[in-house]
Amino acid sequence: MRPISNALSTDLYQLTMLQCYHRAEMRDVAVFDLFVRRLPRDRNFLIAAGLEQALELLESLRFAPDELQWLAECRHFRADFVEHLSQWRFTGDVDAMAEGTVYFADEPVIRVTAPLDQAQLVESRLLNLVHFQCMVASKAVRSVLIARGRPLVDFGFRRAHGAEAGLLAARAAYLVGFAGTATVAAGRDFAIPLFGTMAHSLVEAIGGDTAALLSFARACSDSVTYLLDTYDTEEAARTCVRLAPQLASEGIPLRSVRIDSGDLAAHARAVRRILDDGGLTEVTILASGGLDEYRIKELLAADAPIDAFGVGTAMDVSADAPYLDYVYKLAEYAGRPTRKLAEGKATWPGRKQVYRTVDVQGTFSGDLITVESDANAGLPLLKPVMRGGKRIQPPESLLQIRERVKSQIDALPAHLRAIEPAEPFPVEISPSLRTLAVRADELVAEMGKHSS
C-alpha cells in the first residue's frame, strides 16, 4: 500500500517556508529529528512503527501538474517559486530506529538530513504517518501483553478515522503481535491473515438462528464462526450443538462462536458449559464488543473461558491516549547546531545517536542520547535506511518486525510491561550533548549581536 502522495497534503506554512527559503537562497543541509517530547501517562514505552510508509513517501513524493497549476492560481505563491517546485525531489538521507523497536521520550526515532527545503516540506506528512502507527502499535501491544498468548484480531476498521487510518491500524496491530484483522484491504496490501464472523442482520433477515447457522455454514464452510447474541446467546449455543452433527455430516466443522454483548464473562461460562456438554469441546469462544487491554484484563481475572478477542474501536483510535506528543525539530543547519528554547519545549541540538545498554540477564537497563560522533559501548538504535533519496535495503517483512517486537518486549524490565503507570525507564543525556547545547545557545547569542 502506498500512502497518499499528494504533495498538497501538508500544512500551508511548509510551503510558505519553502518560498521564503527559495527567495533567500537558503539551500544548505538541515538535520531534523522526529521524536516524542513525553509519554502519555498510561504508556510506559512506545513502539516504533510506520517507517516503511515514511520511506515510500520520501521516494515517491512529487508535485503533480494539477497541483502546480492550483498553487499558481491560489495567489499565495510567486510564479518563480511554483516553477521551482516542479523540480522538487527528496534527495536526502534518513537514519531511523527499526520498526518494532521500543523507545522513550526525547529519543530521535527518525533523523532526516537533506537540503533545507526538502527536509522542511516532508514534516507534516511524516508526522502524520509515523505518529499514527506508533500510537496504534503502542496501544495494541498492551492487549498483546495482557492476553498472554490468546489470539487477538483487529476489528476496528469501521470506526477508524478514515480508510487509510483503518488500513494502517491493521498493520500496526499485526506488527506488534495481533493474529490478524477483519480489514480485507490489509490482507491484500500487507498479507495480514484475515478473520471474520457474520452479521446480526443475517439472523434477523432469515428468521432465526437455525436457518442462519445452516445458511452461513454452507456458504462459508472453510471457517465457520457463528455469532451467538442476536437474540438469546445461550439458546443460540444450544442451536449450534443441535446442528453440529448435521453440519459435520456435510463436512462442515463449526470452529468457533462469538459473543459480542452483555456480560461477556457470564455468557462465556454458560456457552462453554453448553458446548462442552454437547460434545463440542474443540469449539472456541471469541469475545468482542468494546474491548481493550483493561477489559481483557478484567475478563481474564474473572477466569472467563474466552479463547480469543476481537479488539476494535478503542485500539484503532487509541481511546485512552488518542495522540502522542510527536514533533519534528531542526537540530542542525549548514553545519551549525540548532535548538528550540521555548518554555517547556526545549530541544537538543546536533546529529544524535541513541545507545541502549543491556544487563547480564539480557534486560534493557538504560538509554543514552548523545552526539553522533560520541562512541559508546551500548547498542546504537539509529541505523542508515536511506541515502540520496533511495532506500539502501529492501523493506522488512512484517514477520521480521513481529519477531523484533517480541524480542524487544521480552527484554523490557518486567515493571514496564504492566499496563499501569510504572517507574520510568532511565534515559540519560550525555555530557557531550549538554556541552553542544551550550555551544548552540552561544551561537544564537553571537548571531543576535551581529544582526542587531
Coordinates of C-alpha atoms in Angstrom, one line a residue:
M1 CA 0.0 0.0 0.0
R2 CA 1.4 3.4 -1.0
P3 CA 0.5 6.3 1.3
I4 CA -1.3 9.3 -0.2
S5 CA 1.5 11.1 -2.1
N6 CA -0.4 14.3 -2.9
A7 CA 2.2 17.0 -2.3
L8 CA -0.5 19.3 -1.0
S9 CA -1.3 17.0 1.9
T10 CA 0.6 19.3 4.2
D11 CA 0.4 22.5 6.2
L12 CA 0.4 25.9 4.5
Y13 CA 3.4 27.0 6.5
Q14 CA 5.5 24.3 4.9
L15 CA 5.0 25.8 1.5
T16 CA 5.4 29.4 2.7
M17 CA 8.6 28.4 4.4
L18 CA 9.8 26.8 1.2
Q19 CA 9.0 30.0 -0.7
C20 CA 11.0 32.0 1.9
Y21 CA 14.0 29.6 1.7
H22 CA 13.8 29.9 -2.1
R23 CA 13.8 33.7 -2.1
A24 CA 16.6 33.8 0.5
E25 CA 18.6 31.1 -1.3
M26 CA 18.8 29.0 1.8
R27 CA 19.9 25.7 0.3
D28 CA 22.3 24.3 2.9
V29 CA 21.8 20.9 4.5
A30 CA 19.5 20.7 7.5
V31 CA 19.1 17.9 10.1
F32 CA 15.6 17.3 11.6
D33 CA 14.7 14.9 14.4
L34 CA 11.3 13.2 14.7
F35 CA 10.7 12.3 18.4
V36 CA 8.1 12.3 21.2
R37 CA 8.5 15.0 23.9
R38 CA 6.9 13.0 26.6
L39 CA 5.0 9.7 27.1
P40 CA 1.3 9.7 27.8
R41 CA 0.5 8.9 31.4
D42 CA -0.6 5.3 30.7
R43 CA 2.3 4.4 28.4
N44 CA 5.5 3.0 29.9
F45 CA 7.1 2.7 26.4
L46 CA 6.3 3.2 22.8
I47 CA 6.8 1.0 19.7
A48 CA 8.4 2.4 16.5
A49 CA 6.1 1.9 13.5
G50 CA 5.3 3.5 10.2
L51 CA 8.9 3.7 8.8
E52 CA 8.0 1.7 5.7
Q53 CA 5.3 4.2 4.7
A54 CA 7.5 7.1 5.5
L55 CA 10.2 5.9 3.2
E56 CA 7.7 5.2 0.4
L57 CA 6.5 8.7 0.8
L58 CA 10.0 10.2 0.5
E59 CA 10.9 8.2 -2.5
S60 CA 7.7 9.0 -4.4
L61 CA 6.7 12.5 -3.4
R62 CA 6.4 14.9 -6.3
F63 CA 4.3 18.0 -7.3
A64 CA 1.9 16.8 -10.0
P65 CA 0.9 19.2 -12.8
D66 CA -2.5 19.8 -11.4
E67 CA -1.1 20.6 -8.0
L68 CA 1.3 23.1 -9.5
Q69 CA -1.5 24.7 -11.5
W70 CA -3.5 25.1 -8.4
L71 CA -0.6 26.7 -6.5
A72 CA -0.1 29.1 -9.3
E73 CA -3.7 30.1 -9.2
C74 CA -4.3 30.3 -5.5
R75 CA -2.4 33.6 -5.2
H76 CA -0.3 32.6 -2.2
F77 CA 2.8 31.9 -4.2
R78 CA 5.2 33.5 -6.7
A79 CA 5.4 32.2 -10.2
D80 CA 9.2 31.5 -10.0
F81 CA 8.7 29.5 -6.8
V82 CA 5.9 27.4 -8.3
E83 CA 8.2 26.7 -11.3
H84 CA 10.9 25.7 -8.8
L85 CA 8.6 23.2 -7.2
S86 CA 8.1 21.4 -10.5
Q87 CA 11.7 20.0 -10.0
W88 CA 11.3 19.2 -6.3
R89 CA 12.6 15.8 -5.2
F90 CA 13.7 14.3 -1.9
T91 CA 17.5 13.5 -2.3
G92 CA 18.4 13.4 1.4
D93 CA 19.4 10.8 3.9
V94 CA 17.4 9.1 6.6
D95 CA 18.5 7.3 9.8
A96 CA 15.9 5.6 11.9
M97 CA 15.1 3.1 14.6
A98 CA 13.9 -0.1 13.0
E99 CA 10.2 -0.7 13.1
G100 CA 9.3 -2.7 16.2
T101 CA 11.9 -1.0 18.4
V102 CA 10.9 0.0 21.9
Y103 CA 11.7 3.7 22.5
F104 CA 11.1 6.5 25.0
A105 CA 10.7 10.3 25.3
D106 CA 13.3 12.6 23.7
E107 CA 14.8 9.8 21.6
P108 CA 15.0 10.5 17.9
V109 CA 13.1 7.8 16.1
I110 CA 13.8 9.2 12.6
R111 CA 16.6 11.7 11.6
V112 CA 16.2 13.4 8.2
T113 CA 19.3 15.0 6.7
A114 CA 18.6 16.9 3.5
P115 CA 18.7 20.4 1.8
L116 CA 16.5 22.6 4.0
D117 CA 13.6 22.8 1.6
Q118 CA 13.4 19.1 1.2
A119 CA 13.6 18.3 5.0
Q120 CA 11.0 21.1 5.7
L121 CA 8.3 20.1 3.2
V122 CA 8.0 16.5 4.4
E123 CA 7.4 17.4 8.1
S124 CA 3.7 17.3 8.3
R125 CA 3.1 14.1 6.3
L126 CA 6.0 12.3 8.1
L127 CA 4.5 13.1 11.4
N128 CA 1.0 12.1 10.1
L129 CA 2.2 8.7 9.0
V130 CA 4.6 7.8 11.8
H131 CA 2.7 9.3 14.7
F132 CA -0.4 7.3 13.8
Q133 CA 1.1 3.9 13.5
C134 CA 3.3 4.4 16.6
M135 CA 0.2 5.5 18.6
V136 CA -1.8 2.4 17.5
A137 CA 1.1 -0.1 17.9
S138 CA 1.8 1.2 21.3
K139 CA -1.8 0.8 22.3
A140 CA -2.2 -2.6 20.6
V141 CA 0.9 -4.2 22.2
R142 CA -0.7 -3.6 25.6
S143 CA -3.5 -6.0 24.7
V144 CA -0.9 -8.5 23.4
L145 CA 0.8 -8.4 26.8
I146 CA -2.4 -8.8 28.8
A147 CA -3.9 -11.6 26.5
R148 CA -0.9 -13.9 27.4
G149 CA -0.8 -15.7 24.1
R150 CA -4.6 -15.7 23.3
P151 CA -5.2 -14.7 19.7
L152 CA -6.2 -11.1 19.1
V153 CA -8.0 -9.8 15.9
D154 CA -8.3 -6.2 14.8
F155 CA -12.0 -5.4 14.4
G156 CA -11.6 -1.6 14.3
F157 CA -11.9 -0.5 10.6
R158 CA -15.5 0.7 10.7
R159 CA -14.8 3.3 13.4
A160 CA -11.3 4.3 12.4
H161 CA -10.8 7.9 11.4
G162 CA -10.9 7.2 7.6
A163 CA -9.9 4.3 5.3
E164 CA -6.2 5.0 5.4
A165 CA -6.3 5.0 9.2
G166 CA -8.2 1.7 9.4
L167 CA -5.7 0.1 7.0
L168 CA -2.6 1.3 8.8
A169 CA -4.1 0.4 12.2
A170 CA -4.4 -3.1 11.0
R171 CA -0.7 -3.1 10.0
A172 CA 0.3 -1.6 13.3
A173 CA -1.6 -4.1 15.3
Y174 CA -0.3 -7.1 13.4
L175 CA 3.2 -5.7 13.7
V176 CA 3.1 -6.0 17.5
G177 CA 1.5 -9.5 17.6
F178 CA -2.1 -9.5 16.7
A179 CA -3.1 -12.7 14.9
G180 CA -4.9 -10.9 12.1
T181 CA -7.5 -8.4 11.0
A182 CA -11.0 -8.2 9.6
T183 CA -9.9 -5.4 7.2
V184 CA -9.8 -7.0 3.8
A185 CA -7.5 -4.5 2.2
A186 CA -4.9 -5.2 4.8
G187 CA -5.0 -8.8 3.7
R188 CA -4.3 -7.8 0.1
D189 CA -1.8 -5.0 0.8
F190 CA 0.2 -6.4 3.7
A191 CA -0.6 -10.2 3.6
I192 CA -2.1 -10.0 7.1
P193 CA -4.3 -13.0 7.9
L194 CA -8.0 -12.3 7.6
F195 CA -10.6 -13.2 10.2
G196 CA -14.3 -12.6 10.2
T197 CA -17.6 -14.0 11.6
M198 CA -21.0 -12.9 10.4
A199 CA -23.6 -10.2 10.8
H200 CA -26.6 -10.0 13.1
S201 CA -28.6 -8.9 10.0
L202 CA -28.4 -12.5 8.6
V203 CA -30.2 -13.9 11.7
E204 CA -32.8 -11.1 11.6
A205 CA -33.4 -11.3 7.9
I206 CA -33.6 -15.1 7.6
G207 CA -35.7 -15.5 10.7
G208 CA -33.7 -17.1 13.5
D209 CA -30.5 -19.0 14.5
T210 CA -31.3 -22.3 12.9
A211 CA -31.8 -21.1 9.4
A212 CA -29.0 -18.6 9.8
L213 CA -26.4 -21.1 11.0
L214 CA -27.2 -23.6 8.2
S215 CA -27.1 -20.9 5.6
F216 CA -23.9 -19.3 6.8
A217 CA -22.1 -22.6 7.3
R218 CA -23.0 -23.9 3.9
A219 CA -22.0 -20.6 2.2
C220 CA -18.7 -20.1 4.2
S221 CA -17.7 -23.7 5.1
D222 CA -14.0 -23.0 5.4
S223 CA -14.1 -21.1 8.7
V224 CA -17.4 -21.1 10.5
T225 CA -17.5 -18.7 13.5
Y226 CA -21.2 -18.2 14.5
L227 CA -22.4 -15.0 16.2
L228 CA -24.5 -16.0 19.1
D229 CA -26.0 -12.9 20.6
T230 CA -28.5 -11.6 18.1
Y231 CA -31.4 -12.8 20.3
D232 CA -30.6 -15.2 23.1
T233 CA -26.9 -16.1 23.5
E234 CA -27.3 -19.4 25.3
E235 CA -30.2 -20.6 23.1
A236 CA -28.1 -19.9 20.1
A237 CA -25.3 -22.0 21.6
R238 CA -27.8 -24.9 22.0
T239 CA -28.7 -24.4 18.4
C240 CA -25.0 -24.9 17.5
V241 CA -24.9 -28.1 19.5
R242 CA -28.1 -29.4 17.9
L243 CA -27.0 -28.7 14.3
A244 CA -23.3 -29.5 14.6
P245 CA -23.8 -33.2 13.7
Q246 CA -25.7 -32.3 10.6
L247 CA -23.0 -29.9 9.5
A248 CA -20.3 -32.4 10.3
S249 CA -22.1 -35.0 8.1
E250 CA -21.8 -32.4 5.3
G251 CA -18.1 -31.9 6.0
I252 CA -18.5 -28.6 7.6
P253 CA -16.9 -28.2 11.1
L254 CA -18.1 -25.5 13.5
R255 CA -14.8 -23.9 14.6
S256 CA -15.8 -21.2 16.9
V257 CA -18.6 -19.0 18.3
R258 CA -18.6 -15.3 19.0
I259 CA -20.1 -13.3 21.9
D260 CA -20.4 -9.6 21.3
S261 CA -22.7 -8.1 24.0
G262 CA -23.9 -8.4 27.6
D263 CA -21.9 -9.8 30.5
L264 CA -19.2 -11.4 28.4
A265 CA -17.7 -13.4 31.3
A266 CA -21.1 -14.9 32.4
H267 CA -22.1 -15.6 28.8
A268 CA -18.8 -17.3 28.1
R269 CA -19.1 -19.6 31.1
A270 CA -22.7 -20.5 30.1
V271 CA -21.8 -21.1 26.5
R272 CA -18.7 -23.1 27.4
R273 CA -20.9 -25.5 29.5
I274 CA -23.4 -25.9 26.7
L275 CA -20.8 -26.6 24.1
D276 CA -18.8 -29.0 26.4
D277 CA -22.0 -30.9 27.4
G278 CA -22.9 -31.2 23.8
G279 CA -19.5 -32.6 22.8
L280 CA -18.2 -29.5 21.2
T281 CA -15.2 -29.2 23.4
E282 CA -13.0 -28.1 20.4
V283 CA -15.2 -25.2 19.5
T284 CA -13.5 -22.0 20.7
I285 CA -15.1 -18.8 22.1
L286 CA -14.3 -15.4 20.6
A287 CA -15.3 -12.3 22.6
S288 CA -15.7 -8.8 21.2
G289 CA -17.6 -5.6 21.9
G290 CA -15.8 -2.5 23.2
L291 CA -12.7 -4.4 24.3
D292 CA -9.3 -3.1 25.1
E293 CA -6.4 -4.1 27.4
Y294 CA -8.3 -3.0 30.5
R295 CA -11.4 -5.0 29.7
I296 CA -9.4 -8.0 28.6
K297 CA -7.5 -7.9 31.9
E298 CA -10.9 -7.9 33.8
L299 CA -12.2 -10.9 31.8
L300 CA -9.1 -12.9 32.4
A301 CA -9.0 -12.0 36.1
A302 CA -12.6 -13.4 36.2
D303 CA -11.4 -16.7 34.7
A304 CA -13.8 -16.2 31.7
P305 CA -13.3 -19.2 29.3
I306 CA -12.6 -17.0 26.3
D307 CA -10.1 -18.2 23.8
A308 CA -9.6 -15.2 21.6
F309 CA -10.6 -11.5 21.5
G310 CA -11.7 -9.1 18.8
V311 CA -10.4 -5.6 19.6
G312 CA -11.8 -2.7 17.7
T313 CA -12.6 0.9 18.3
A314 CA -10.6 1.6 21.4
M315 CA -7.5 0.4 19.7
D316 CA -7.8 2.0 16.3
V317 CA -8.4 5.4 17.9
S318 CA -6.1 4.7 20.9
A319 CA -9.0 5.9 23.1
D320 CA -7.1 6.4 26.3
A321 CA -4.2 8.2 24.6
P322 CA -5.5 9.5 21.3
Y323 CA -2.3 11.3 20.4
L324 CA 1.4 11.3 21.1
D325 CA 3.3 14.5 21.6
Y326 CA 5.3 13.9 18.4
V327 CA 7.4 16.7 16.9
Y328 CA 9.9 17.2 14.1
K329 CA 12.5 19.7 15.0
L330 CA 15.6 21.3 13.4
A331 CA 18.8 20.1 15.1
E332 CA 21.4 21.4 12.7
Y333 CA 21.7 23.8 9.7
A334 CA 24.7 24.4 7.5
G335 CA 26.8 22.6 10.0
R336 CA 25.7 24.8 12.9
P337 CA 23.9 23.1 15.9
T338 CA 20.4 24.5 16.4
R339 CA 17.7 24.0 19.0
K340 CA 14.5 25.4 20.2
L341 CA 14.4 27.1 23.6
A342 CA 10.7 27.7 24.1
E343 CA 9.5 27.2 27.6
G344 CA 8.6 23.5 28.2
K345 CA 9.6 22.7 24.6
A346 CA 13.3 23.0 24.5
T347 CA 15.1 20.5 22.2
W348 CA 18.6 19.0 22.0
P349 CA 20.9 20.1 19.1
G350 CA 23.0 18.3 16.6
R351 CA 23.2 14.9 15.0
K352 CA 22.4 12.4 17.7
Q353 CA 22.6 8.7 18.4
V354 CA 20.7 6.7 21.0
Y355 CA 22.6 3.9 22.7
R356 CA 20.9 1.1 24.7
T357 CA 22.6 -0.9 27.4
V358 CA 21.6 -4.4 28.4
D359 CA 22.4 -6.2 31.7
V360 CA 23.8 -9.7 32.1
Q361 CA 20.3 -11.2 32.1
G362 CA 19.6 -9.6 28.7
T363 CA 17.2 -7.0 30.1
F364 CA 17.3 -3.4 28.9
S365 CA 19.0 -1.3 31.6
G366 CA 19.1 2.2 30.2
D367 CA 19.4 4.5 27.2
L368 CA 21.9 7.3 26.4
I369 CA 21.2 10.1 24.0
T370 CA 24.4 11.6 22.8
V371 CA 26.1 13.3 19.8
E372 CA 26.6 11.0 16.8
S373 CA 30.4 11.2 17.0
D374 CA 30.5 10.2 20.7
A375 CA 31.2 6.4 20.6
N376 CA 29.5 4.4 23.3
A377 CA 29.5 0.8 24.4
G378 CA 25.8 0.4 24.1
L379 CA 23.7 -0.7 21.1
P380 CA 23.1 2.1 18.6
L381 CA 19.5 2.3 17.7
L382 CA 19.5 4.8 14.8
K383 CA 20.6 3.0 11.6
P384 CA 21.0 4.2 8.0
V385 CA 17.9 3.4 5.9
M386 CA 18.0 5.9 3.1
R387 CA 20.9 7.6 1.2
G388 CA 20.5 10.1 -1.6
G389 CA 16.7 9.7 -1.6
K390 CA 16.8 6.0 -2.1
R391 CA 16.3 3.1 0.3
I392 CA 19.5 1.2 0.9
Q393 CA 17.9 -2.1 1.7
P394 CA 14.6 -3.9 0.8
P395 CA 11.6 -3.4 3.1
E396 CA 11.5 -5.8 6.1
S397 CA 8.7 -8.3 6.2
L398 CA 6.0 -7.8 8.9
L399 CA 7.1 -11.2 10.2
Q400 CA 10.6 -9.9 10.8
I401 CA 9.2 -6.9 12.6
R402 CA 6.9 -9.1 14.7
E403 CA 9.9 -11.1 15.8
R404 CA 11.7 -7.8 16.7
V405 CA 8.8 -6.6 18.8
K406 CA 8.7 -9.9 20.7
S407 CA 12.4 -9.8 21.5
Q408 CA 12.2 -6.1 22.5
I409 CA 9.2 -6.8 24.8
D410 CA 11.0 -9.8 26.3
A411 CA 14.0 -7.6 27.1
L412 CA 12.0 -4.8 28.8
P413 CA 12.2 -4.7 32.6
A414 CA 9.1 -6.5 33.9
H415 CA 7.6 -3.5 35.6
L416 CA 7.4 -1.7 32.2
R417 CA 5.3 -4.5 30.7
A418 CA 2.4 -3.7 33.1
I419 CA -0.5 -1.6 31.7
E420 CA -0.4 0.5 34.9
P421 CA 2.0 3.5 35.0
A422 CA 5.4 2.4 36.2
E423 CA 8.7 3.9 37.3
P424 CA 10.2 5.5 34.1
F425 CA 12.9 3.7 32.1
P426 CA 16.2 5.6 32.6
V427 CA 17.1 7.8 29.6
E428 CA 20.2 10.0 30.1
I429 CA 21.6 12.9 28.2
S430 CA 25.3 12.7 27.7
P431 CA 27.7 15.4 28.9
S432 CA 28.9 15.9 25.3
L433 CA 25.3 16.6 24.2
R434 CA 24.8 19.0 27.0
T435 CA 28.1 20.8 26.0
L436 CA 26.8 21.0 22.4
A437 CA 23.6 22.6 23.7
V438 CA 25.6 25.3 25.5
R439 CA 27.5 25.9 22.3
A440 CA 24.3 26.2 20.3
D441 CA 23.0 28.8 22.7
E442 CA 26.2 30.7 22.5
L443 CA 26.0 30.7 18.7
V444 CA 22.4 32.1 18.9
A445 CA 23.6 34.9 21.1
E446 CA 26.5 35.7 18.8
M447 CA 24.3 35.8 15.8
G448 CA 21.9 38.0 17.6
K449 CA 24.6 40.5 18.3
H450 CA 25.8 40.6 14.7
S451 CA 22.2 41.1 13.4
S452 CA 21.4 44.0 15.8

